[in-house]
Coordinates of C-alpha atoms and ligand atoms in Angstrom, one line a residue:
M27 CA 135.3 143.4 165.3
N28 CA 135.5 141.9 168.7
L29 CA 135.3 145.1 170.7
K30 CA 132.3 147.2 169.7
N31 CA 129.7 149.6 171.1
L32 CA 132.1 150.6 173.9
T33 CA 131.3 153.8 175.8
F34 CA 131.6 155.6 179.1
S35 CA 129.0 155.5 181.9
V36 CA 128.0 159.0 182.9
G37 CA 126.4 161.7 180.7
G38 CA 127.3 162.4 177.1
V39 CA 125.1 163.2 174.1
H40 CA 124.6 162.1 170.5
M41 CA 124.5 165.1 168.2
D42 CA 124.3 165.8 164.4
E43 CA 127.7 164.9 163.1
H44 CA 128.0 167.1 160.0
K45 CA 131.0 165.0 158.9
S46 CA 129.6 164.3 155.4
L47 CA 130.9 167.7 154.3
T48 CA 134.5 166.4 154.4
E49 CA 134.8 162.8 155.4
A50 CA 135.3 161.6 151.8
C51 CA 137.7 164.4 151.0
P52 CA 141.3 163.1 150.7
I53 CA 144.0 165.1 152.4
E54 CA 145.4 167.8 150.1
R55 CA 148.6 169.8 150.6
I56 CA 147.9 173.5 150.9
D57 CA 149.8 175.8 148.5
Q58 CA 153.0 177.0 150.0
P59 CA 152.2 180.1 152.2
E60 CA 154.3 183.2 151.5
V61 CA 154.7 183.9 155.3
V62 CA 154.3 181.8 158.4
H63 CA 154.2 182.9 162.0
I64 CA 155.6 180.2 164.3
P65 CA 154.3 180.5 167.8
M66 CA 156.7 179.9 170.6
S67 CA 153.9 178.5 172.8
Q68 CA 151.9 175.7 171.1
H69 CA 151.8 173.4 174.1
I70 CA 151.0 173.0 177.8
G71 CA 154.1 174.1 179.8
A72 CA 156.9 176.6 179.4
P73 CA 156.9 178.7 176.2
C74 CA 160.1 178.4 174.0
S75 CA 162.6 181.2 173.4
P76 CA 163.5 182.0 169.9
T77 CA 166.9 180.5 168.8
V78 CA 167.0 182.6 165.6
S79 CA 167.2 186.4 164.8
V80 CA 165.6 188.7 162.3
G81 CA 167.6 188.3 159.0
D82 CA 168.6 184.6 159.6
H83 CA 167.9 182.1 156.8
V84 CA 166.2 179.0 158.0
K85 CA 165.3 175.6 156.5
V86 CA 162.3 173.4 157.0
G87 CA 162.5 171.4 160.2
Q88 CA 165.2 173.6 161.7
V89 CA 164.6 174.5 165.4
V90 CA 163.5 178.1 165.8
G91 CA 162.5 177.9 169.5
T92 CA 163.5 175.9 172.5
A93 CA 163.1 175.7 176.3
D94 CA 165.1 174.0 179.1
A95 CA 161.9 173.2 181.1
F96 CA 160.9 169.6 181.1
I97 CA 157.3 170.4 180.3
S98 CA 157.8 172.1 176.9
A99 CA 158.7 171.0 173.4
D100 CA 160.9 172.6 170.6
V101 CA 159.3 174.4 167.7
H102 CA 160.5 174.3 164.1
A103 CA 160.5 176.2 160.9
S104 CA 157.7 175.0 158.6
V105 CA 159.0 176.7 155.4
S106 CA 162.5 177.7 154.3
G107 CA 163.2 181.4 154.0
E108 CA 164.2 184.5 155.9
V109 CA 163.2 185.4 159.5
I110 CA 161.4 188.8 159.0
A111 CA 160.0 189.5 162.5
I112 CA 160.0 188.2 166.1
E113 CA 157.1 189.7 167.9
K114 CA 154.0 189.0 170.0
R115 CA 150.8 188.2 168.2
Y116 CA 147.6 186.2 168.7
T117 CA 147.4 182.6 167.5
A118 CA 144.2 181.2 165.9
D119 CA 143.2 179.7 169.3
G120 CA 143.6 183.0 171.1
R121 CA 147.0 182.6 172.8
Y122 CA 149.1 185.8 172.9
C123 CA 152.7 184.8 172.5
V124 CA 156.0 185.5 170.7
C125 CA 156.0 184.3 167.1
V126 CA 158.9 183.9 164.7
S127 CA 157.7 185.1 161.3
I128 CA 159.4 183.6 158.2
Q129 CA 159.1 184.8 154.6
S130 CA 159.2 181.7 152.4
D131 CA 161.8 181.5 149.7
G132 CA 159.5 179.1 147.9
Q133 CA 162.2 176.4 147.9
N134 CA 161.0 174.2 150.8
T135 CA 164.7 173.3 151.5
M136 CA 164.9 170.7 154.3
D137 CA 167.3 171.0 157.1
E138 CA 170.1 168.5 156.3
D139 CA 170.8 167.7 159.9
L140 CA 167.4 166.0 160.4
H141 CA 167.7 162.2 161.0
P142 CA 165.6 159.4 162.3
F143 CA 166.4 157.8 165.7
E144 CA 168.9 155.1 165.0
N145 CA 167.5 151.6 165.8
F146 CA 164.3 153.1 167.0
D147 CA 162.5 149.8 167.0
T148 CA 164.9 148.4 169.7
A149 CA 165.1 151.6 171.7
N150 CA 163.7 152.1 175.2
I151 CA 161.7 155.0 176.6
D152 CA 164.6 156.8 178.3
D153 CA 166.5 156.8 175.0
L154 CA 163.6 158.3 173.1
M155 CA 162.4 161.0 175.5
K156 CA 165.0 163.6 174.7
F157 CA 164.6 163.0 171.0
V158 CA 160.9 163.3 171.1
K159 CA 161.1 166.6 173.1
K160 CA 163.5 168.0 170.4
A161 CA 161.2 166.8 167.7
G162 CA 158.5 169.0 169.3
I163 CA 155.8 166.3 169.5
V164 CA 152.8 167.4 171.5
G165 CA 149.2 166.2 171.8
M166 CA 147.5 167.2 168.6
G167 CA 144.0 166.3 169.7
G168 CA 143.7 169.7 171.4
A169 CA 145.4 169.4 174.7
G170 CA 149.0 170.1 173.5
F171 CA 150.6 168.1 176.3
P172 CA 154.3 167.3 175.4
L173 CA 154.5 163.6 174.4
H174 CA 157.9 162.9 176.0
A175 CA 156.5 163.9 179.4
K176 CA 153.6 161.4 178.9
L177 CA 155.8 158.6 177.7
K178 CA 157.1 157.8 181.1
S179 CA 155.2 156.8 184.3
E180 CA 156.8 155.1 187.2
D181 CA 153.9 154.2 189.4
P182 CA 152.0 152.3 188.1
L183 CA 153.9 151.0 185.1
L184 CA 152.1 151.7 181.9
D185 CA 150.7 148.4 180.6
I186 CA 148.0 149.5 178.1
V187 CA 148.4 151.7 175.0
I188 CA 145.4 153.4 173.3
L189 CA 145.5 155.5 170.2
N190 CA 142.6 157.9 170.3
G191 CA 140.8 158.0 166.9
A192 CA 137.3 158.9 168.3
E193 CA 137.2 162.3 166.8
C194 CA 133.9 162.9 168.5
E195 CA 133.4 166.6 167.8
P196 CA 131.0 167.3 164.8
F197 CA 132.5 168.5 161.5
L198 CA 136.1 167.3 162.2
T199 CA 137.4 164.6 159.9
C200 CA 141.1 165.0 159.9
D201 CA 141.8 162.0 162.1
H202 CA 139.4 159.9 160.1
R203 CA 141.4 160.7 156.9
I204 CA 144.7 160.0 158.7
M205 CA 143.4 156.6 159.7
L206 CA 142.4 155.9 156.1
E207 CA 145.4 157.4 154.3
K208 CA 148.3 156.8 156.8
S209 CA 147.1 153.5 158.2
D210 CA 150.4 151.5 157.9
D211 CA 152.4 154.2 159.6
L212 CA 149.7 154.5 162.3
L213 CA 149.7 150.8 163.0
S214 CA 153.6 150.8 163.0
S215 CA 153.4 153.6 165.6
L216 CA 151.0 151.5 167.7
K217 CA 153.3 148.5 167.4
L218 CA 156.2 150.6 168.4
F219 CA 154.4 151.8 171.5
A220 CA 153.3 148.2 172.4
D221 CA 157.0 147.1 172.1
L222 CA 158.2 150.0 174.2
Y223 CA 155.8 149.1 177.0
H224 CA 156.1 145.3 176.5
T225 CA 152.3 145.1 176.4
K226 CA 149.9 143.0 174.5
E227 CA 147.1 145.4 175.1
A228 CA 147.3 148.0 172.4
Y229 CA 144.3 149.5 170.7
I230 CA 143.2 152.1 168.2
A231 CA 139.8 153.3 169.5
I232 CA 137.5 154.6 166.8
E233 CA 133.9 155.8 167.0
E234 CA 131.6 153.5 164.9
N235 CA 130.6 156.4 162.6
K236 CA 133.9 155.6 160.7
P237 CA 133.2 152.0 159.5
D238 CA 135.6 152.3 156.5
A239 CA 138.5 153.2 158.8
I240 CA 137.6 150.3 161.2
S241 CA 137.4 147.7 158.5
D242 CA 140.5 148.9 156.6
L243 CA 142.7 148.8 159.8
E244 CA 141.3 145.4 160.8
N245 CA 142.2 144.0 157.4
R246 CA 145.7 145.3 157.6
I247 CA 146.2 143.8 161.0
A248 CA 144.8 140.5 159.8
N249 CA 147.3 140.5 156.9
N250 CA 150.4 141.3 158.9
P251 CA 151.7 138.7 161.5
D252 CA 153.8 141.4 163.2
W253 CA 150.6 143.3 164.1
K254 CA 148.6 140.3 165.4
D255 CA 148.3 141.6 168.9
L256 CA 147.0 145.1 167.9
K257 CA 143.3 145.6 168.3
I258 CA 140.6 147.9 167.0
A259 CA 138.1 149.1 169.7
G260 CA 134.8 150.3 168.3
C261 CA 133.3 153.0 170.4
K262 CA 129.7 154.2 170.4
T263 CA 129.2 157.5 168.6
K264 CA 128.7 159.7 171.6
Y265 CA 130.2 163.1 172.6
P266 CA 132.7 163.4 174.4
Q267 CA 133.9 159.9 173.7
G268 CA 137.3 161.3 172.7
D269 CA 138.0 162.8 176.1
S270 CA 140.9 160.8 177.5
K271 CA 139.2 159.8 180.8
R272 CA 136.0 158.7 179.1
M273 CA 138.0 156.7 176.6
S274 CA 140.0 154.9 179.3
E275 CA 136.8 153.9 181.0
A276 CA 135.1 152.9 177.7
V277 CA 137.9 150.8 176.2
V278 CA 139.7 149.1 179.2
D279 CA 137.3 150.0 182.1
R280 CA 140.0 151.9 184.0
I281 CA 138.5 154.9 185.8
V282 CA 140.8 157.9 186.1
P283 CA 140.6 159.6 189.5
Q284 CA 139.5 163.2 189.9
N285 CA 142.3 165.6 188.9
G286 CA 144.2 162.6 187.6
V287 CA 145.4 161.5 184.1
T288 CA 145.3 158.2 182.3
N289 CA 148.9 157.5 183.2
D290 CA 147.7 157.2 186.8
V291 CA 145.8 154.1 185.9
G292 CA 148.5 152.6 183.7
V293 CA 147.1 153.8 180.3
M294 CA 149.3 155.6 177.8
L295 CA 146.7 157.3 175.6
T296 CA 147.4 159.6 172.8
N297 CA 145.7 161.0 169.7
V298 CA 146.2 159.3 166.3
G299 CA 147.7 162.5 164.8
T300 CA 150.2 162.7 167.7
S301 CA 151.1 159.0 167.2
L302 CA 151.7 159.6 163.5
A303 CA 153.9 162.6 164.3
F304 CA 155.8 160.5 166.8
Y305 CA 156.4 157.8 164.1
N306 CA 157.4 160.4 161.5
A307 CA 160.0 161.8 164.0
V308 CA 161.6 158.6 165.2
A309 CA 161.4 156.5 161.9
K310 CA 161.7 159.3 159.3
G311 CA 163.5 162.1 161.1
L312 CA 160.7 164.6 160.6
P313 CA 160.0 166.9 163.5
S314 CA 156.5 168.4 164.1
F315 CA 156.2 171.2 161.5
E316 CA 153.0 170.4 159.7
R317 CA 149.6 168.8 160.5
V318 CA 146.3 167.8 158.9
I319 CA 143.3 170.0 159.6
T320 CA 139.6 170.0 158.6
V321 CA 138.2 173.2 157.0
S322 CA 134.4 172.9 157.1
G323 CA 131.0 174.5 157.8
S324 CA 128.3 176.1 155.7
G325 CA 130.2 179.4 155.5
I326 CA 133.2 178.1 153.5
N327 CA 133.0 177.6 149.7
T328 CA 135.0 174.3 149.4
P329 CA 135.3 172.2 152.6
K330 CA 138.5 170.2 152.7
N331 CA 141.0 168.2 154.7
I332 CA 144.4 169.8 154.2
L333 CA 148.0 169.3 155.2
V334 CA 149.2 172.7 156.5
P335 CA 152.6 174.0 157.6
I336 CA 152.4 175.1 161.3
G337 CA 152.2 178.9 161.5
T338 CA 150.1 179.3 158.3
R339 CA 147.6 182.2 158.6
V340 CA 143.9 181.4 158.9
G341 CA 143.3 183.8 155.9
D342 CA 145.6 181.7 153.7
I343 CA 143.8 178.5 154.7
L344 CA 140.4 180.0 154.0
D345 CA 141.6 181.2 150.6
F346 CA 142.8 177.7 149.7
C347 CA 139.3 176.4 150.5
G348 CA 137.6 178.8 148.1
G349 CA 137.1 181.7 150.5
L350 CA 134.3 182.8 152.8
K351 CA 130.7 182.9 151.8
D352 CA 129.0 186.3 152.1
N353 CA 126.6 185.1 154.9
Y354 CA 129.3 183.7 157.3
I355 CA 128.9 184.9 160.8
E356 CA 131.7 183.1 162.8
I357 CA 135.0 181.5 162.3
I358 CA 136.0 178.8 164.9
C359 CA 139.5 177.4 165.6
G360 CA 138.9 173.7 166.6
G361 CA 135.6 171.9 167.0
P362 CA 132.2 173.5 167.4
M363 CA 131.9 172.4 171.1
T364 CA 135.3 173.3 172.4
G365 CA 136.8 175.6 169.8
K366 CA 137.5 179.3 170.1
S367 CA 136.3 182.2 167.9
V368 CA 139.0 183.5 165.5
F369 CA 139.1 187.3 165.4
D370 CA 142.1 187.9 163.2
L371 CA 142.6 186.3 159.8
D372 CA 146.4 186.9 160.1
S373 CA 146.6 184.7 163.2
P374 CA 148.5 181.4 162.7
I375 CA 147.5 177.8 163.4
T376 CA 149.4 175.8 165.9
K377 CA 150.2 172.1 166.4
T378 CA 146.9 171.7 168.3
T379 CA 144.6 173.2 165.6
S380 CA 142.4 170.4 164.4
G381 CA 140.0 172.5 162.3
I382 CA 138.9 175.9 161.0
L383 CA 135.1 176.0 160.9
V384 CA 133.1 178.7 159.2
F385 CA 129.5 179.0 160.4
T386 CA 126.5 180.8 159.1
E387 CA 123.1 181.1 160.9
E388 CA 122.5 177.5 159.8
E389 CA 124.8 176.4 162.6
R390 CA 124.6 179.4 164.9
P391 CA 121.0 180.5 164.9
A392 CA 120.4 183.7 167.0
T393 CA 119.1 182.7 170.4
E394 CA 118.2 184.4 173.7
E395 CA 118.5 183.0 177.2
S396 CA 115.3 182.4 179.0
P397 CA 114.6 181.3 182.6
C398 CA 115.6 177.8 183.7
I399 CA 112.6 175.4 183.5
K400 CA 114.2 172.9 185.8
C401 CA 114.2 170.1 183.2
S402 CA 117.5 168.7 184.5
R403 CA 118.8 167.9 181.0
C404 CA 122.1 169.7 181.8
V405 CA 122.6 167.5 184.8
D406 CA 121.6 164.3 183.1
H407 CA 124.0 164.8 180.3
C408 CA 127.0 166.2 182.1
P409 CA 129.9 163.7 181.8
A410 CA 131.7 165.2 184.8
N411 CA 128.6 164.4 187.0
I412 CA 128.2 167.9 188.3
N413 CA 125.2 170.3 188.4
P414 CA 125.7 173.1 185.8
T415 CA 122.5 174.9 186.7
D416 CA 123.3 175.1 190.4
I417 CA 126.8 176.3 189.6
N418 CA 125.4 178.9 187.2
A419 CA 123.1 180.2 190.0
A420 CA 126.0 180.3 192.4
I421 CA 128.2 182.3 190.0
L422 CA 125.4 184.7 189.2
K423 CA 125.3 185.4 193.0
N424 CA 129.1 185.7 193.0
R425 CA 129.3 182.7 195.3
V426 CA 132.6 181.1 194.2
D427 CA 132.7 179.2 197.5
L428 CA 129.4 177.5 196.6
A429 CA 130.5 176.7 193.1
Q430 CA 133.6 175.0 194.6
E431 CA 131.4 172.9 196.9
L432 CA 129.5 171.9 193.8
H433 CA 132.8 170.7 192.2
A434 CA 132.8 173.2 189.4
D435 CA 136.6 172.5 189.1
Q436 CA 135.8 169.1 187.7
C437 CA 134.2 170.6 184.6
M438 CA 135.9 169.3 181.4
E439 CA 134.6 172.2 179.3
C440 CA 132.8 170.0 176.9
G441 CA 129.9 172.4 176.3
I442 CA 127.2 169.8 176.5
C443 CA 125.2 171.6 179.2
S444 CA 124.7 174.7 177.0
F445 CA 124.0 172.5 174.0
V446 CA 121.2 170.5 175.6
C447 CA 119.6 173.4 177.5
P448 CA 116.1 174.2 176.0
A449 CA 116.2 177.6 177.7
K450 CA 119.5 178.4 175.9
R451 CA 121.2 179.3 179.1
N452 CA 124.9 180.0 178.9
L453 CA 125.9 177.3 181.3
S454 CA 129.2 176.1 180.1
Q455 CA 130.7 179.7 180.1
S456 CA 129.4 180.1 183.6
V457 CA 130.9 176.8 184.9
K458 CA 134.2 177.6 183.0
L459 CA 134.3 181.0 184.8
A460 CA 133.7 179.3 188.2
K461 CA 136.5 176.8 187.5
R462 CA 138.9 179.7 186.7
E463 CA 137.9 181.6 189.8
I464 CA 138.4 178.5 192.0
R465 CA 141.9 177.9 190.4
M466 CA 142.9 181.5 190.8
G467 CA 141.7 181.4 194.5
S468 CA 143.7 178.4 195.2
K469 CA 146.9 180.1 193.9
K470 CA 146.4 183.2 196.2
Ligands
SF4_27 S1 130.8 172.0 180.2 FE1 131.3 171.2 182.2 S2 129.4 171.4 183.4 FE2 128.9 171.6 181.2 S3 128.3 169.5 180.7 FE3 130.5 169.7 180.2 S4 131.6 169.0 182.0 FE4 129.4 169.4 182.6
SF4_28 S1 119.0 172.3 180.9 FE1 118.6 174.5 181.1 S2 116.4 174.6 181.6 FE2 117.0 172.5 182.0 S3 117.6 172.5 184.2 FE3 119.5 172.9 183.0 S4 119.6 175.1 183.0 FE4 117.5 174.6 183.5

């Protein structure tokens, strides 16, 4: 490996990885759920409006929600069957939005109108954008930004492509398994991006705690002349290495400006799961109706990596993994650092759900806040280079103006400040609150 030990310059932390629970578990397909709830809002941007009615029969891959707005992406049925309800409900990650509920007929009948993009390997970006929006491809690493909107950038022209395989949050291993089990499709998707942007700089960036994925992908590149320009970038195992701005700096030394995105510095960066979904859509005609997730933690009986239809209920996923242990205390949607607590086992997963984690006191020991001892750990480790303890003090005094002067709006909500604080102060919640207040103030 030529590129190794790459990382970002400010803050970050190495933490216990807890990946051994599932990193060797091959992806299993979950049993067909009896009911799915397809959320109309699974992405950044305008929610979709249902295109079906109660009583309709739908097939797998059929569009069930769409929106005219540019920043949006269609949603699709993930099982075949009958639409039994269209109503608002909470998703596993806490959104409250309209969902189309489908009772499965157990047949898994595919929509016969699905088709790949003709001559996709000689297409240009403009040709592909509409197709990708209709296929519902959004960032699956957590952000949910519609891919078609990211594909194009006029100024500057995108000249570097990076597939993000860092998977830096503890416990999660779904991207790791995708890189091992879908490697040829993943490399084909990177080659396709490289051709679209006429660039020779095309990378899959992987944290070095996944040596099997790194060596397997390198071997495949070495044995296929078509892929000779693709590169594997080995990144230091350090949280939050997978954040897009940190990754752009680590891999190609391009620093994204405050409030900017990687497109601003000519870098098209997307998660490996998203890239695979893109390839499945253009090359195989499959829209985004399922994804791989990790189910892990000491509170679940059988941790696994599973392929799940979008809209599957959390309860069905937990049952497939042997059920909850009696001593569980919390269920998380996403990773332990940035995920949200799940309150309803009936809530459905979305395209951005990377994991369902079940914790006992082993991972969530009871703690109480104590006074700050001015150790500065929170400041030293903050990747956004801001001062969480001063922002916390400002918010406790209701001084949003002061929090703004301290650049609370630059917080990337990584949770490191709370994680490293020996006084167990709830810093990240406080900075998140300040950020929200600042944004709401700027909208008044
Ligand atoms: S949550 Fe925000 S303030 Fe805390 S370490 Fe992360 S970026 Fe910094
Ligand atoms: S890490 Fe905790 S104890 Fe240390 S300075 Fe920050 S708030 Fe204070």
